[in-house]
mmCIF file of C-alpha atoms and ligand atoms in Angstrom:
data_model
loop_
_atom_site.group_PDB
_atom_site.id
_atom_site.type_symbol
_atom_site.label_atom_id
_atom_site.label_comp_id
_atom_site.label_asym_id
_atom_site.label_seq_id
_atom_site.Cartn_x
_atom_site.Cartn_y
_atom_site.Cartn_z
ATOM 1 C CA MET A 230 151.804 161.706 257.322
ATOM 2 C CA LEU A 231 153.538 162.249 253.968
ATOM 3 C CA ARG A 232 152.479 165.607 252.500
ATOM 4 C CA VAL A 233 152.342 165.330 248.709
ATOM 5 C CA ALA A 234 151.926 167.824 245.867
ATOM 6 C CA VAL A 235 151.018 166.365 242.466
ATOM 7 C CA MET A 236 152.044 168.265 239.333
ATOM 8 C CA VAL A 237 149.957 167.719 236.199
ATOM 9 C CA SER A 238 149.413 169.049 232.664
ATOM 10 C CA GLY A 239 146.633 166.921 231.200
ATOM 11 C CA GLY A 240 143.742 164.562 231.856
ATOM 12 C CA GLY A 241 144.938 163.472 235.289
ATOM 13 C CA THR A 242 144.287 159.712 235.086
ATOM 14 C CA ASN A 243 147.478 159.101 237.061
ATOM 15 C CA LEU A 244 146.304 161.638 239.658
ATOM 16 C CA GLN A 245 142.958 159.830 239.780
ATOM 17 C CA ALA A 246 144.746 156.525 240.355
ATOM 18 C CA ILE A 247 146.530 158.051 243.365
ATOM 19 C CA ILE A 248 143.288 159.513 244.749
ATOM 20 C CA ASP A 249 141.501 156.166 244.315
ATOM 21 C CA ALA A 250 144.384 154.214 245.892
ATOM 22 C CA ILE A 251 144.297 156.453 248.975
ATOM 23 C CA LYS A 252 140.516 156.031 249.249
ATOM 24 C CA ALA A 253 140.906 152.242 248.902
ATOM 25 C CA GLY A 254 143.537 152.170 251.649
ATOM 26 C CA GLU A 255 146.201 150.899 249.221
ATOM 27 C CA VAL A 256 148.210 154.062 249.871
ATOM 28 C CA THR A 257 148.457 155.014 253.542
ATOM 29 C CA ASN A 258 150.042 157.696 255.656
ATOM 30 C CA THR A 259 149.687 160.122 252.732
ATOM 31 C CA GLU A 260 147.912 163.440 252.235
ATOM 32 C CA LEU A 261 147.481 165.079 248.807
ATOM 33 C CA VAL A 262 147.998 168.706 249.780
ATOM 34 C CA ALA A 263 147.606 170.275 246.324
ATOM 35 C CA VAL A 264 147.522 169.660 242.584
ATOM 36 C CA ILE A 265 149.552 172.131 240.524
ATOM 37 C CA SER A 266 149.256 172.548 236.758
ATOM 38 C CA ASN A 267 150.932 174.740 234.137
ATOM 39 C CA ASN A 268 147.688 174.378 232.136
ATOM 40 C CA ALA A 269 144.518 176.051 233.456
ATOM 41 C CA ASP A 270 142.420 173.766 231.234
ATOM 42 C CA ALA A 271 143.908 170.506 232.541
ATOM 43 C CA TYR A 272 141.046 168.187 233.506
ATOM 44 C CA ALA A 273 143.335 166.955 236.285
ATOM 45 C CA LEU A 274 142.493 170.213 238.101
ATOM 46 C CA GLU A 275 138.807 169.322 237.952
ATOM 47 C CA ARG A 276 139.594 165.916 239.442
ATOM 48 C CA ALA A 277 141.372 167.711 242.290
ATOM 49 C CA ARG A 278 138.418 170.020 242.922
ATOM 50 C CA GLN A 279 136.001 167.065 242.867
ATOM 51 C CA ASN A 280 138.069 165.526 245.671
ATOM 52 C CA GLY A 281 138.483 168.629 247.807
ATOM 53 C CA ILE A 282 142.155 169.063 246.923
ATOM 54 C CA GLU A 283 143.587 172.557 246.336
ATOM 55 C CA ALA A 284 143.921 173.104 242.573
ATOM 56 C CA VAL A 285 146.639 175.585 241.600
ATOM 57 C CA VAL A 286 147.661 176.985 238.208
ATOM 58 C CA VAL A 287 151.152 178.351 237.658
ATOM 59 C CA SER A 288 151.347 179.045 233.938
ATOM 60 C CA PRO A 289 154.469 180.100 232.015
ATOM 61 C CA LYS A 290 152.128 182.356 230.000
ATOM 62 C CA SER A 291 151.637 184.525 233.092
ATOM 63 C CA TYR A 292 155.321 185.448 233.329
ATOM 64 C CA GLU A 293 157.623 187.547 231.193
ATOM 65 C CA THR A 294 160.478 185.082 231.342
ATOM 66 C CA ARG A 295 161.038 181.395 232.068
ATOM 67 C CA ASP A 296 163.158 182.363 235.071
ATOM 68 C CA GLU A 297 160.229 184.293 236.561
ATOM 69 C CA PHE A 298 157.957 181.286 235.993
ATOM 70 C CA ASN A 299 160.530 178.965 237.568
ATOM 71 C CA ASP A 300 160.799 181.209 240.637
ATOM 72 C CA ALA A 301 157.001 181.447 240.969
ATOM 73 C CA LEU A 302 156.625 177.666 240.680
ATOM 74 C CA LEU A 303 159.259 177.029 243.340
ATOM 75 C CA GLU A 304 157.755 179.694 245.614
ATOM 76 C CA LYS A 305 154.307 178.084 245.346
ATOM 77 C CA VAL A 306 155.669 174.600 246.034
ATOM 78 C CA ASN A 307 157.669 175.846 249.007
ATOM 79 C CA SER A 308 154.560 177.520 250.440
ATOM 80 C CA LEU A 309 152.806 174.132 250.529
ATOM 81 C CA ASN A 310 155.382 172.615 252.900
ATOM 82 C CA VAL A 311 155.347 169.193 251.168
ATOM 83 C CA ASP A 312 157.572 166.146 251.685
ATOM 84 C CA LEU A 313 157.196 164.729 248.160
ATOM 85 C CA ILE A 314 156.443 166.121 244.713
ATOM 86 C CA VAL A 315 154.835 163.715 242.233
ATOM 87 C CA LEU A 316 155.034 164.497 238.504
ATOM 88 C CA ALA A 317 151.979 162.848 236.939
ATOM 89 C CA GLY A 318 152.072 163.826 233.297
ATOM 90 C CA PHE A 319 153.704 167.186 234.013
ATOM 91 C CA LEU A 320 155.126 168.403 230.725
ATOM 92 C CA VAL A 321 157.241 171.332 231.919
ATOM 93 C CA LYS A 322 160.931 170.842 232.782
ATOM 94 C CA ILE A 323 161.460 171.109 236.526
ATOM 95 C CA PRO A 324 163.706 174.078 237.324
ATOM 96 C CA GLU A 325 167.213 172.998 238.338
ATOM 97 C CA LYS A 326 166.922 175.050 241.553
ATOM 98 C CA MET A 327 163.828 173.016 242.478
ATOM 99 C CA VAL A 328 165.529 169.706 241.691
ATOM 100 C CA HIS A 329 168.334 170.668 244.074
ATOM 101 C CA GLU A 330 166.019 171.960 246.831
ATOM 102 C CA TYR A 331 163.898 168.787 246.595
ATOM 103 C CA SER A 332 166.715 166.353 245.907
ATOM 104 C CA HIS A 333 165.421 162.758 246.083
ATOM 105 C CA ARG A 334 161.935 164.145 246.873
ATOM 106 C CA ILE A 335 160.529 164.415 243.333
ATOM 107 C CA ILE A 336 159.271 161.332 241.474
ATOM 108 C CA ASN A 337 158.014 160.969 237.895
ATOM 109 C CA ILE A 338 156.022 158.397 235.956
ATOM 110 C CA HIS A 339 157.277 157.711 232.437
ATOM 111 C CA PRO A 340 155.363 155.480 230.002
ATOM 112 C CA SER A 341 158.266 153.276 228.864
ATOM 113 C CA LEU A 342 160.937 151.007 230.316
ATOM 114 C CA ILE A 343 163.678 153.597 230.829
ATOM 115 C CA PRO A 344 166.296 153.886 229.261
ATOM 116 C CA SER A 345 164.197 153.068 226.188
ATOM 117 C CA PHE A 346 162.106 155.801 224.563
ATOM 118 C CA CYS A 347 162.820 158.547 227.068
ATOM 119 C CA GLY A 348 164.473 161.944 227.211
ATOM 120 C CA LYS A 349 163.854 164.999 225.062
ATOM 121 C CA GLY A 350 160.809 164.702 222.813
ATOM 122 C CA TYR A 351 159.553 161.436 224.346
ATOM 123 C CA TYR A 352 156.285 162.171 226.150
ATOM 124 C CA GLY A 353 152.665 161.023 226.012
ATOM 125 C CA LEU A 354 151.674 159.286 222.775
ATOM 126 C CA LYS A 355 155.064 159.965 221.153
ATOM 127 C CA VAL A 356 156.608 157.357 223.451
ATOM 128 C CA HIS A 357 154.274 154.630 222.208
ATOM 129 C CA GLU A 358 154.590 155.691 218.569
ATOM 130 C CA ALA A 359 158.371 155.262 218.882
ATOM 131 C CA ALA A 360 158.015 151.867 220.599
ATOM 132 C CA LEU A 361 155.710 150.550 217.868
ATOM 133 C CA GLU A 362 157.939 152.060 215.176
ATOM 134 C CA LYS A 363 160.920 150.175 216.654
ATOM 135 C CA GLY A 364 158.888 146.989 216.848
ATOM 136 C CA VAL A 365 159.583 146.194 220.506
ATOM 137 C CA LYS A 366 157.662 143.187 221.860
ATOM 138 C CA VAL A 367 157.609 144.546 225.409
ATOM 139 C CA SER A 368 157.201 148.061 226.711
ATOM 140 C CA GLY A 369 155.909 149.314 230.058
ATOM 141 C CA ALA A 370 156.267 152.119 232.584
ATOM 142 C CA THR A 371 158.891 153.432 234.984
ATOM 143 C CA VAL A 372 158.683 155.446 238.203
ATOM 144 C CA HIS A 373 161.929 157.195 238.991
ATOM 145 C CA TYR A 374 163.407 159.980 241.103
ATOM 146 C CA VAL A 375 163.872 163.243 239.213
ATOM 147 C CA ASP A 376 167.400 164.602 238.869
ATOM 148 C CA GLU A 377 168.891 167.346 236.688
ATOM 149 C CA GLY A 378 168.436 165.298 233.539
ATOM 150 C CA MET A 379 165.270 164.288 231.694
ATOM 151 C CA ASP A 380 164.019 160.802 232.707
ATOM 152 C CA THR A 381 167.511 160.016 234.040
ATOM 153 C CA GLY A 382 167.067 159.715 237.813
ATOM 154 C CA GLU A 383 167.312 156.583 239.997
ATOM 155 C CA ILE A 384 164.651 154.049 239.012
ATOM 156 C CA ILE A 385 162.173 153.082 241.750
ATOM 157 C CA PHE A 386 159.777 150.625 240.031
ATOM 158 C CA GLN A 387 159.216 149.292 236.522
ATOM 159 C CA LYS A 388 156.485 147.094 235.036
ATOM 160 C CA ALA A 389 156.731 145.372 231.652
ATOM 161 C CA ILE A 390 153.676 145.196 229.406
ATOM 162 C CA GLU A 391 153.384 142.989 226.302
ATOM 163 C CA VAL A 392 152.953 144.741 222.959
ATOM 164 C CA GLU A 393 150.134 142.936 221.111
ATOM 165 C CA ASP A 394 149.500 142.421 217.394
ATOM 166 C CA GLY A 395 147.444 145.247 215.994
ATOM 167 C CA ASP A 396 148.344 147.674 218.766
ATOM 168 C CA THR A 397 147.990 151.320 217.845
ATOM 169 C CA PRO A 398 149.787 153.964 219.935
ATOM 170 C CA GLU A 399 146.471 154.725 221.638
ATOM 171 C CA ILE A 400 145.742 151.065 222.488
ATOM 172 C CA LEU A 401 149.272 150.502 223.800
ATOM 173 C CA GLN A 402 149.152 153.734 225.816
ATOM 174 C CA ARG A 403 145.869 152.717 227.434
ATOM 175 C CA ARG A 404 147.160 149.237 228.344
ATOM 176 C CA ILE A 405 150.343 150.674 229.850
ATOM 177 C CA MET A 406 148.381 153.293 231.789
ATOM 178 C CA GLU A 407 145.834 150.775 233.131
ATOM 179 C CA GLN A 408 148.213 147.911 233.891
ATOM 180 C CA ALA A 409 151.411 149.750 234.763
ATOM 181 C CA GLU A 410 151.277 153.500 235.409
ATOM 182 C CA TRP A 411 148.171 153.515 237.562
ATOM 183 C CA LYS A 412 149.693 150.765 239.729
ATOM 184 C CA LEU A 413 153.344 151.841 239.930
ATOM 185 C CA LEU A 414 152.812 155.471 240.906
ATOM 186 C CA PRO A 415 150.556 154.777 243.930
ATOM 187 C CA ALA A 416 152.880 151.925 244.951
ATOM 188 C CA ALA A 417 155.891 154.246 244.871
ATOM 189 C CA ILE A 418 154.106 156.879 246.970
ATOM 190 C CA ASN A 419 153.014 154.228 249.482
ATOM 191 C CA MET A 420 156.574 152.888 249.735
ATOM 192 C CA ILE A 421 157.974 156.371 250.381
ATOM 193 C CA ALA A 422 155.195 157.238 252.831
ATOM 194 C CA ASN A 423 155.827 154.108 254.894
ATOM 195 C CA LYS A 424 159.561 153.516 254.630
ATOM 196 C CA GLU A 425 161.488 153.420 257.862
ATOM 197 C CA ASN A 426 163.599 156.579 258.013
HETATM 198 C C1 GRF B 70 150.497 159.671 230.423
HETATM 199 O O1 GRF B 70 150.755 159.250 229.089
HETATM 200 C C2 GRF B 70 151.665 159.324 231.275
HETATM 201 O O2 GRF B 70 152.308 158.170 230.827
HETATM 202 C C3 GRF B 70 152.592 160.463 231.083
HETATM 203 O O3 GRF B 70 151.792 161.590 230.799
HETATM 204 C C4 GRF B 70 150.487 161.180 230.500
HETATM 205 C C5 GRF B 70 149.646 161.695 231.633
HETATM 206 O O4 GRF B 70 148.425 161.206 231.627
HETATM 207 N N1 GRF B 70 153.375 160.650 232.239
HETATM 208 P P1 GRF B 70 147.387 161.684 232.758
HETATM 209 O O5 GRF B 70 147.367 163.204 232.717
HETATM 210 O O6 GRF B 70 147.900 161.175 234.084
HETATM 211 O O7 GRF B 70 146.116 161.066 232.332
#
C-alpha cells in the first residue's frame, strides 16, 4: 500500500480528483495519509476533513525564520512515514533538505507543457495568462518529479489541450484542470503505487 501525503495551498480540486479516483477504483494500492497546507484557510483542508483524512497546517507565519519553517515541515512529513509526497497546487518552495531526503519520491502537477511557462513566477492563473499572451495554440499539464529546481524534474506524464478562440485565462485554466490535471495526477500516483519494484 503506497502511503501518500498531499501538499496543498488552495481550493484542492486536484486533491479532490485523487480522492475521487481512489473511491472509483481508478487509483489502487494507495492510502492518503494526510493533507498538509501552508494556508490554514485552504479549502483543500476542508475536502480532506470531509473524507476522513488528517488535515495539517504548517504555516511559515508560525515561525521566526524560513529555516525554522522548513525544519518543521520536514519533521511533520517524516512523522507521517509516507512513500510519496504529492504537490497539488502547493505554492511554497520545497526545502532542499526535503528534496534530497525524498529524492524521486515527490511529484508535482504544473498547468503547462513544461518547459513552456514554468519556473519562477509561473503558477496558477499566471501560467495561462502567459500562454494566451504568447498566443500558443496548444497548452496542457505536466506531472513531474520534484528536484532542486522549480518545475525542472524528470517528466512523468503530459497531456496537450487545445487553446480555443475566445479563451480567457480562467476558461483555459478550467479546461486544463478538467481534461488534463485531474487525470494526469491520479494516473501518476496509480503508476507509482503499482509499479514493479
Ligand atoms: C491549479 O491551477 C494547478 O494547476 C496548480 O495549482 C492550482 C491548484 O489548484 N498546480 P487546486 O488547489 O488543486 O484546485
